[in-house]
XYZ file of C-alpha atoms in Angstrom:
520
model
C 30.850 15.066 12.674
C 34.599 16.290 13.888
C 35.126 19.897 14.329
C 37.172 21.483 11.838
C 39.674 23.135 13.870
C 40.256 19.586 15.761
C 40.269 18.099 12.022
C 42.976 20.408 11.412
C 45.047 19.869 14.734
C 45.383 16.447 13.738
C 46.071 16.485 10.009
C 49.261 19.433 11.451
C 50.158 16.181 13.598
C 50.247 13.569 10.974
C 52.115 15.889 8.966
C 54.741 16.307 11.682
C 55.072 12.901 12.304
C 55.840 12.276 8.587
C 58.278 14.523 7.973
C 60.208 12.919 11.308
C 60.657 9.531 9.889
C 60.651 10.335 6.362
C 64.288 10.562 5.573
C 65.561 13.677 4.266
C 66.985 11.621 1.280
C 63.380 11.084 0.474
C 62.394 14.347 -0.126
C 62.652 14.634 -4.211
C 61.809 18.272 -4.030
C 64.972 19.089 -1.598
C 68.087 20.242 -3.048
C 70.579 17.663 -2.381
C 73.477 19.038 -0.209
C 75.763 17.363 2.758
C 73.254 18.473 5.339
C 71.151 16.294 4.206
C 73.094 13.101 4.724
C 74.385 14.953 8.379
C 70.521 15.353 9.346
C 70.153 11.659 8.100
C 72.732 10.480 10.291
C 71.447 12.243 13.187
C 68.231 10.979 13.046
C 69.382 7.121 12.680
C 71.490 7.827 15.647
C 68.518 9.114 17.871
C 66.650 5.594 17.175
C 67.049 1.747 17.240
C 69.461 0.538 14.851
C 67.691 -1.873 12.138
C 69.700 -4.892 11.503
C 69.284 -5.313 7.744
C 72.190 -7.974 7.299
C 70.641 -11.546 5.226
C 67.974 -9.002 3.424
C 69.092 -10.675 0.346
C 67.065 -13.733 -0.289
C 68.888 -16.897 0.869
C 69.611 -18.522 -2.096
C 71.914 -15.670 -3.314
C 73.862 -16.370 0.359
C 74.432 -19.721 -0.282
C 76.098 -19.458 -3.520
C 80.069 -20.098 -3.529
C 82.578 -17.658 -4.347
C 83.144 -18.795 -8.414
C 79.177 -18.559 -8.700
C 79.288 -14.913 -6.850
C 82.264 -14.205 -9.408
C 80.088 -15.412 -12.487
C 77.638 -12.630 -11.561
C 79.239 -9.955 -14.126
C 78.049 -6.104 -14.764
C 77.331 -5.786 -18.372
C 80.857 -2.834 -19.257
C 78.175 -1.688 -21.782
C 75.365 -0.917 -19.246
C 77.980 1.434 -17.138
C 76.416 4.302 -15.989
C 77.336 7.545 -18.337
C 78.831 5.327 -20.652
C 77.146 6.931 -23.497
C 77.548 10.569 -22.123
C 81.342 10.869 -23.040
C 82.123 12.058 -19.514
C 85.188 11.235 -18.172
C 84.069 9.076 -15.268
C 81.791 5.658 -15.529
C 79.739 3.358 -12.387
C 79.566 -0.137 -13.167
C 77.875 -2.265 -10.102
C 78.074 -5.087 -8.178
C 75.728 -7.638 -7.326
C 74.661 -9.040 -3.698
C 75.345 -12.535 -2.533
C 77.598 -14.400 -1.044
C 79.372 -12.081 1.697
C 77.146 -9.452 0.694
C 73.798 -10.001 2.542
C 72.435 -5.853 2.490
C 71.441 -4.276 -0.232
C 72.747 -0.728 -0.737
C 70.758 2.390 -2.333
C 72.537 4.498 -5.289
C 71.597 7.606 -5.731
C 72.482 9.629 -8.390
C 72.336 13.544 -8.140
C 72.138 15.641 -11.341
C 71.481 19.188 -11.480
C 71.083 19.507 -7.781
C 68.538 16.725 -7.334
C 69.184 12.982 -6.010
C 67.204 10.082 -7.611
C 67.817 6.546 -6.786
C 69.082 4.361 -8.899
C 67.246 1.445 -9.945
C 68.174 -2.438 -9.592
C 68.046 -3.749 -12.970
C 69.142 -7.629 -13.913
C 69.292 -7.322 -16.950
C 72.483 -4.970 -16.421
C 74.428 -8.515 -15.110
C 75.747 -11.318 -16.773
C 75.011 -14.347 -15.019
C 77.148 -16.738 -16.535
C 76.347 -20.283 -15.905
C 74.074 -19.410 -13.016
C 70.674 -20.483 -13.341
C 68.722 -18.384 -11.041
C 68.312 -15.111 -12.651
C 64.281 -15.398 -13.365
C 64.378 -15.622 -9.044
C 66.099 -12.191 -8.804
C 63.762 -9.621 -7.363
C 63.489 -6.297 -9.381
C 64.113 -3.979 -6.024
C 67.209 -6.413 -4.795
C 69.523 -3.244 -4.726
C 73.366 -2.985 -4.988
C 76.073 -4.526 -2.862
C 78.451 -1.630 -3.851
C 79.996 0.109 -7.332
C 83.237 0.929 -8.847
C 84.415 3.738 -10.406
C 86.368 3.809 -13.964
C 88.705 6.351 -15.374
C 91.094 6.494 -17.951
C 94.068 7.070 -15.718
C 96.694 4.830 -17.432
C 95.573 5.434 -21.005
C 93.188 7.974 -22.856
C 91.274 5.713 -24.240
C 90.599 3.399 -21.549
C 88.568 3.883 -18.272
C 90.221 2.191 -15.706
C 88.542 0.479 -12.440
C 90.351 3.346 -9.834
C 88.187 2.904 -6.758
C 85.532 0.167 -5.567
C 83.114 0.491 -2.390
C 82.155 -2.830 -1.485
C 81.566 -4.599 1.501
C 80.839 -2.737 5.277
C 82.087 0.322 4.568
C 85.067 -0.901 2.551
C 86.631 1.148 -0.266
C 89.789 0.963 -2.019
C 91.471 2.721 -4.818
C 94.613 2.934 -6.611
C 97.354 5.614 -8.860
C 98.569 5.078 -12.072
C 100.414 1.882 -12.659
C 98.771 0.580 -9.598
C 97.307 -2.828 -8.502
C 94.540 -2.876 -5.723
C 96.295 -3.741 -2.550
C 95.552 -2.655 1.231
C 91.561 -1.049 1.868
C 90.193 2.168 4.097
C 87.135 1.804 5.920
C 84.551 4.462 6.815
C 84.770 3.365 10.779
C 86.047 0.527 13.151
C 84.471 -0.039 16.356
C 85.338 -1.674 18.926
C 88.379 -3.561 16.847
C 90.454 -5.873 18.592
C 87.806 -6.066 22.065
C 86.862 -8.806 24.031
C 83.352 -7.895 23.075
C 83.999 -8.495 19.368
C 84.526 -5.856 16.538
C 81.535 -4.215 14.753
C 81.243 -3.170 11.514
C 79.413 -0.354 10.156
C 78.047 -0.540 6.851
C 77.270 2.656 4.211
C 73.622 1.471 3.880
C 73.190 4.966 1.265
C 75.344 6.409 -1.594
C 74.570 9.806 -3.228
C 77.374 10.463 -6.682
C 77.159 13.604 -8.128
C 76.683 13.270 -11.896
C 80.155 14.964 -13.149
C 80.637 17.600 -15.602
C 82.498 16.557 -18.724
C 85.271 18.817 -18.004
C 85.804 17.615 -14.062
C 88.800 15.439 -13.261
C 87.158 14.650 -10.103
C 84.151 12.385 -8.499
C 81.997 13.127 -5.692
C 80.661 10.482 -3.084
C 78.290 10.873 -0.816
C 77.531 7.932 1.962
C 75.486 6.878 4.980
C 76.875 4.966 7.610
C 75.143 3.237 9.895
C 75.632 0.611 12.907
C 74.396 -0.581 16.387
C 76.693 2.037 18.171
C 77.268 5.099 15.410
C 75.903 6.560 12.308
C 78.423 8.643 10.200
C 77.993 11.511 7.411
C 80.558 10.805 4.915
C 81.528 13.015 1.778
C 84.578 12.320 -0.531
C 86.024 13.774 -3.528
C 88.082 11.904 -5.470
C 90.742 13.116 -8.247
C 92.497 9.969 -9.733
C 95.863 10.337 -11.225
C 99.820 9.602 -10.019
C 98.593 9.763 -6.754
C 94.970 9.330 -6.493
C 93.444 11.658 -3.518
C 90.230 11.616 -1.719
C 89.326 14.639 0.243
C 87.127 13.386 3.407
C 85.195 14.820 5.449
C 83.017 12.758 7.938
C 80.539 13.849 10.902
C 79.764 11.066 13.372
C 77.323 10.687 15.925
C 77.305 7.819 18.710
C 74.256 5.822 19.314
C 75.974 4.453 22.442
C 78.592 6.020 25.061
C 82.040 4.153 25.627
C 82.378 2.545 21.743
C 85.959 2.728 20.825
C 85.871 4.485 17.725
C 88.626 3.915 15.160
C 88.769 7.031 12.682
C 90.315 6.753 9.356
C 91.096 2.815 9.545
C 93.262 0.817 7.353
C 93.533 -2.550 6.539
C 96.246 -4.353 4.811
C 97.951 -7.702 4.783
C 101.549 -8.749 5.701
C 102.196 -12.578 5.381
C 106.086 -12.440 6.166
C 109.163 -10.101 4.682
C 112.926 -9.890 5.200
C 113.158 -9.570 8.954
C 112.506 -14.071 8.867
C 114.881 -14.346 5.978
C 111.969 -16.016 4.171
C 109.296 -18.534 4.895
C 110.198 -22.005 4.793
C 107.964 -24.036 1.475
C 107.576 -20.875 -0.145
C 109.721 -19.584 -3.257
C 109.020 -15.468 -3.027
C 111.591 -13.795 -0.087
C 108.308 -11.475 0.862
C 104.767 -11.342 0.895
C 102.688 -8.645 1.779
C 100.293 -6.013 0.598
C 102.185 -2.895 3.215
C 105.558 -3.291 5.086
C 105.209 -0.575 7.874
C 103.341 1.784 9.959
C 104.590 5.413 9.347
C 103.637 8.690 11.561
C 104.239 12.300 11.388
C 103.776 13.682 14.960
C 103.011 17.288 15.477
C 106.645 17.698 17.005
C 107.981 16.916 13.656
C 109.342 13.091 14.669
C 108.900 10.838 12.317
C 107.972 7.320 13.136
C 108.708 3.917 11.506
C 107.245 0.493 12.679
C 107.642 -2.682 10.241
C 104.809 -4.844 10.578
C 105.023 -8.513 11.386
C 102.857 -11.637 11.552
C 102.956 -12.051 15.013
C 102.930 -15.433 16.932
C 99.738 -13.876 18.882
C 97.936 -10.662 18.486
C 99.886 -7.274 18.834
C 98.421 -4.198 19.955
C 100.381 -1.101 19.828
C 98.722 2.451 20.881
C 101.081 5.006 20.026
C 100.148 8.438 21.853
C 99.891 11.600 19.436
C 98.706 14.855 19.997
C 97.398 16.340 16.603
C 99.288 13.803 14.594
C 100.228 15.259 11.063
C 99.884 12.357 9.286
C 99.841 8.587 9.621
C 99.602 5.030 6.612
C 100.519 1.960 6.140
C 103.283 1.938 3.547
C 104.807 -0.279 0.830
C 108.390 0.816 1.048
C 109.714 -2.217 -1.008
C 108.782 -1.639 -4.773
C 111.866 -4.329 -6.241
C 110.158 -6.912 -7.961
C 113.028 -9.517 -7.284
C 112.188 -8.518 -3.358
C 108.844 -10.756 -4.379
C 109.272 -12.907 -7.289
C 105.617 -13.170 -7.663
C 104.209 -12.564 -11.276
C 100.357 -12.739 -10.288
C 100.044 -10.708 -7.421
C 103.074 -8.159 -8.015
C 102.910 -6.761 -4.730
C 105.707 -4.546 -5.779
C 102.804 -2.456 -7.459
C 100.547 -2.090 -4.311
C 99.663 1.543 -3.318
C 100.965 2.964 0.161
C 97.696 4.875 1.779
C 99.104 8.093 3.915
C 96.329 9.783 6.419
C 96.582 13.215 6.106
C 94.418 14.967 9.171
C 92.988 18.626 8.258
C 92.912 20.906 11.248
C 94.033 19.816 14.969
C 92.051 16.405 16.007
C 93.025 16.738 19.566
C 94.532 13.916 22.241
C 94.444 10.478 20.924
C 96.627 7.507 19.558
C 97.354 5.776 16.586
C 96.528 2.080 17.162
C 98.421 -0.967 15.418
C 96.482 -4.161 15.716
C 98.624 -7.210 13.976
C 97.021 -10.597 14.043
C 98.452 -13.773 13.266
C 97.708 -15.444 9.984
C 98.707 -18.902 8.257
C 97.136 -17.505 4.932
C 98.196 -14.590 2.982
C 94.863 -13.968 1.746
C 93.594 -12.563 5.051
C 93.530 -8.888 5.900
C 95.902 -9.144 9.389
C 97.026 -5.736 9.843
C 94.995 -2.807 10.785
C 95.549 0.780 11.755
C 93.751 3.940 12.655
C 93.606 7.108 14.831
C 91.469 6.689 18.382
C 90.484 10.430 19.644
C 90.266 10.227 23.583
C 87.623 12.929 23.856
C 84.439 12.040 21.620
C 81.273 14.291 22.229
C 78.279 12.760 24.103
C 75.360 10.524 22.336
C 73.725 13.295 20.099
C 76.363 15.056 19.635
C 78.515 15.312 16.124
C 82.323 14.310 16.106
C 83.221 16.375 12.615
C 86.525 14.985 11.489
C 88.047 15.951 7.868
C 91.106 14.234 6.290
C 92.820 13.503 2.862
C 93.382 10.267 1.562
C 96.733 9.723 -0.356
C 96.917 6.441 -2.591
C 100.356 6.681 -3.514
C 104.091 5.155 -3.989
C 106.706 6.372 -1.411
C 109.274 8.922 -2.696
C 112.927 9.290 -1.290
C 112.365 13.266 -1.721
C 110.002 14.112 0.920
C 110.694 13.441 4.261
C 112.012 12.107 6.492
C 115.453 12.624 5.285
C 116.836 9.113 6.536
C 114.237 6.153 5.984
C 114.922 2.250 7.447
C 114.339 0.554 4.516
C 115.025 -2.802 5.946
C 114.851 -4.553 9.343
C 116.223 -8.339 9.858
C 115.984 -10.420 12.798
C 118.087 -12.992 13.952
C 119.758 -15.052 17.112
C 121.821 -13.280 19.171
C 125.428 -14.358 20.587
C 124.053 -15.304 23.653
C 120.971 -17.749 24.496
C 117.837 -16.110 23.890
C 119.480 -13.065 22.832
C 118.080 -11.182 19.505
C 120.442 -9.350 17.226
C 118.186 -6.735 15.302
C 119.833 -5.508 12.193
C 118.718 -2.367 10.338
C 119.477 -0.738 7.064
C 118.959 3.183 7.039
C 119.097 5.191 3.574
C 118.348 8.606 2.391
C 118.980 12.191 3.166
C 122.406 12.924 4.017
C 123.636 9.782 4.696
C 124.686 8.984 1.429
C 127.238 11.953 1.745
C 128.532 11.180 5.321
C 131.896 9.138 5.217
C 133.349 6.326 7.454
C 134.810 8.881 9.653
C 131.647 11.655 9.702
C 131.082 10.876 13.798
C 127.709 8.891 13.061
C 126.241 8.314 16.240
C 123.141 6.113 17.402
C 120.563 5.967 20.028
C 118.652 2.827 20.918
C 116.115 2.655 23.597
C 115.176 -0.809 25.087
C 111.719 -0.788 27.074
C 110.579 -3.081 30.037
C 111.577 -6.780 29.727
C 114.738 -6.750 28.095
C 118.176 -4.679 28.342
C 120.884 -3.582 25.471
C 123.594 -6.001 24.883
C 125.457 -4.018 22.687
C 125.311 -2.274 19.278
C 127.278 -1.018 16.531
C 126.698 1.033 13.051
C 129.009 0.923 10.341
C 128.832 2.658 6.537
C 127.476 0.722 3.889
C 129.640 1.381 1.094
C 127.403 -0.752 -1.247
C 123.914 1.066 -1.068
C 125.723 4.296 0.580
C 123.671 3.738 3.731
C 124.641 3.105 7.465
C 123.445 -0.341 9.058
C 122.963 -0.050 12.920
C 123.299 -3.677 14.657
C 122.095 -4.116 18.149
C 121.607 -7.162 20.625
C 119.111 -7.191 23.091
C 118.783 -9.808 25.992
C 115.494 -10.578 28.039
C 115.500 -10.047 31.454
C 114.361 -12.479 34.232
C 110.471 -12.020 33.902
C 110.108 -12.041 38.260
C 106.858 -10.755 39.079
C 105.478 -10.457 35.327
C 105.991 -14.965 35.050
C 102.676 -16.737 34.898
C 100.622 -13.296 34.910
C 100.791 -13.778 31.063
C 98.946 -16.450 29.668
C 101.013 -16.816 26.562
C 104.179 -15.660 27.600
C 105.983 -12.900 28.414
C 105.015 -9.146 27.163
C 106.559 -7.821 23.777
C 109.633 -4.986 24.528
C 109.312 -1.903 22.706
C 112.315 -0.956 20.620
C 113.517 2.800 19.413
C 116.194 3.394 17.427
C 117.329 6.061 15.368
C 120.589 7.705 13.869
C 121.971 11.565 14.776
C 125.426 13.418 13.880
C 127.103 14.036 16.908
C 125.643 14.158 20.560
C 123.571 17.142 19.816
C 119.926 15.965 19.575
C 118.964 18.538 17.400
C 121.186 16.761 14.677
C 118.697 13.765 14.365
C 119.266 12.495 10.606
C 116.796 9.848 10.422
C 113.244 9.017 11.258
C 112.749 7.145 14.793
C 112.738 3.141 14.081
C 110.147 1.641 16.154
C 109.177 -2.286 17.115
C 107.622 -4.469 19.187
C 109.808 -7.468 20.284
C 108.572 -10.977 20.760
C 111.042 -13.105 22.288
């Protein structure tokens, strides 16, 4: 017979072990809070990564894109549709690229319950495999609907689908660039790691609420994270984001608030041979607001080779990938409507410390590829097991001319210079005080040329058509000297900067700083 004291000790030990491995999200009697997700992330980081890729039946992964697109969620099955709430949810079916089942919890009256997968909620179209779908398959992701354009119709305003990707639109927008929860080891020789949102908790909104709260648990071999999104659709769709990250391994390159977009070609190349459209891009530039008060604009490009720019910043006040050009005639695309793509602005809450905004431009020959990535890389990351907490706001919006900075670079064009090998750069500045300044205003330009080239000449003139000012300068490459042969793919890019000012005093700066990475 087992002694009573020993039996109680064994039972206590068993319950303690069960409490340690049973995820907090699974304890139905515990009120749901953000702390539940944070503790879940902390617990995951303390253990080995569980690879759930290809956890979906093989036959679903072998279907083609048209077959996956033929699986459609039935709108009449939308969550909360019959309750008359301002928000509705529809869901995506796993398969093809989406090789993991995602758990979705609905939080009602403070308590979370998993939303069961139901094959009957989907129309499988011409596909014949409905009877083979497991009842516990899980979802690939979900989309949020809200009457953003018309009071009588719930438009799709945000979607969470694939890895840690999500997108949103403001009123009148079409989907364009994406955001992600976290980027890990992007553009490193070791290869990029793609964290994924493995669980979601969605708070059931009240009938009068114009916002919805979404919580997410992120997992990857190198890091875990807890995320809280407060989403407010409107003329500008705003997401207040709180993140708490934990490293599984020391030394991973973490990209915070990553943005992913597409730039095929723009005005700098004067179109593309064989294509009737003058420009094709979801975003046309990276903008950064520094804590010093300086604003920087870096036009995007589709480079001939991988181009990585690290723009140092202490406590940045904002950065984003913008679609400044919103004129239809600059695209002429009646299907893609690139002029309706949103800009996405990241606004840190509090001080983020030392680090840099990293811009990665990847060469592509297809407009379907997202070849632009931007994110914040913190210099100082806590050790394994310690949290890194960062808050920020995501603004899915359209650029406004009445917001800072004043004078802006609205167009960048490149041409061959007058000397062999030289490049001519033409920048149009508009906005702020520029329109009110006459040709005799004494406007000056500051052009800085980095290592590898020298300034040949520059001039500035009033654009009487637009009211702005045009800066034209030429740069010529220096002899490579000792660098010759070091770069197997050619000479390194040359950093260029330029801005306009009134007079010779720097306080009289009139424009943002234009920045460019030039390849000869």
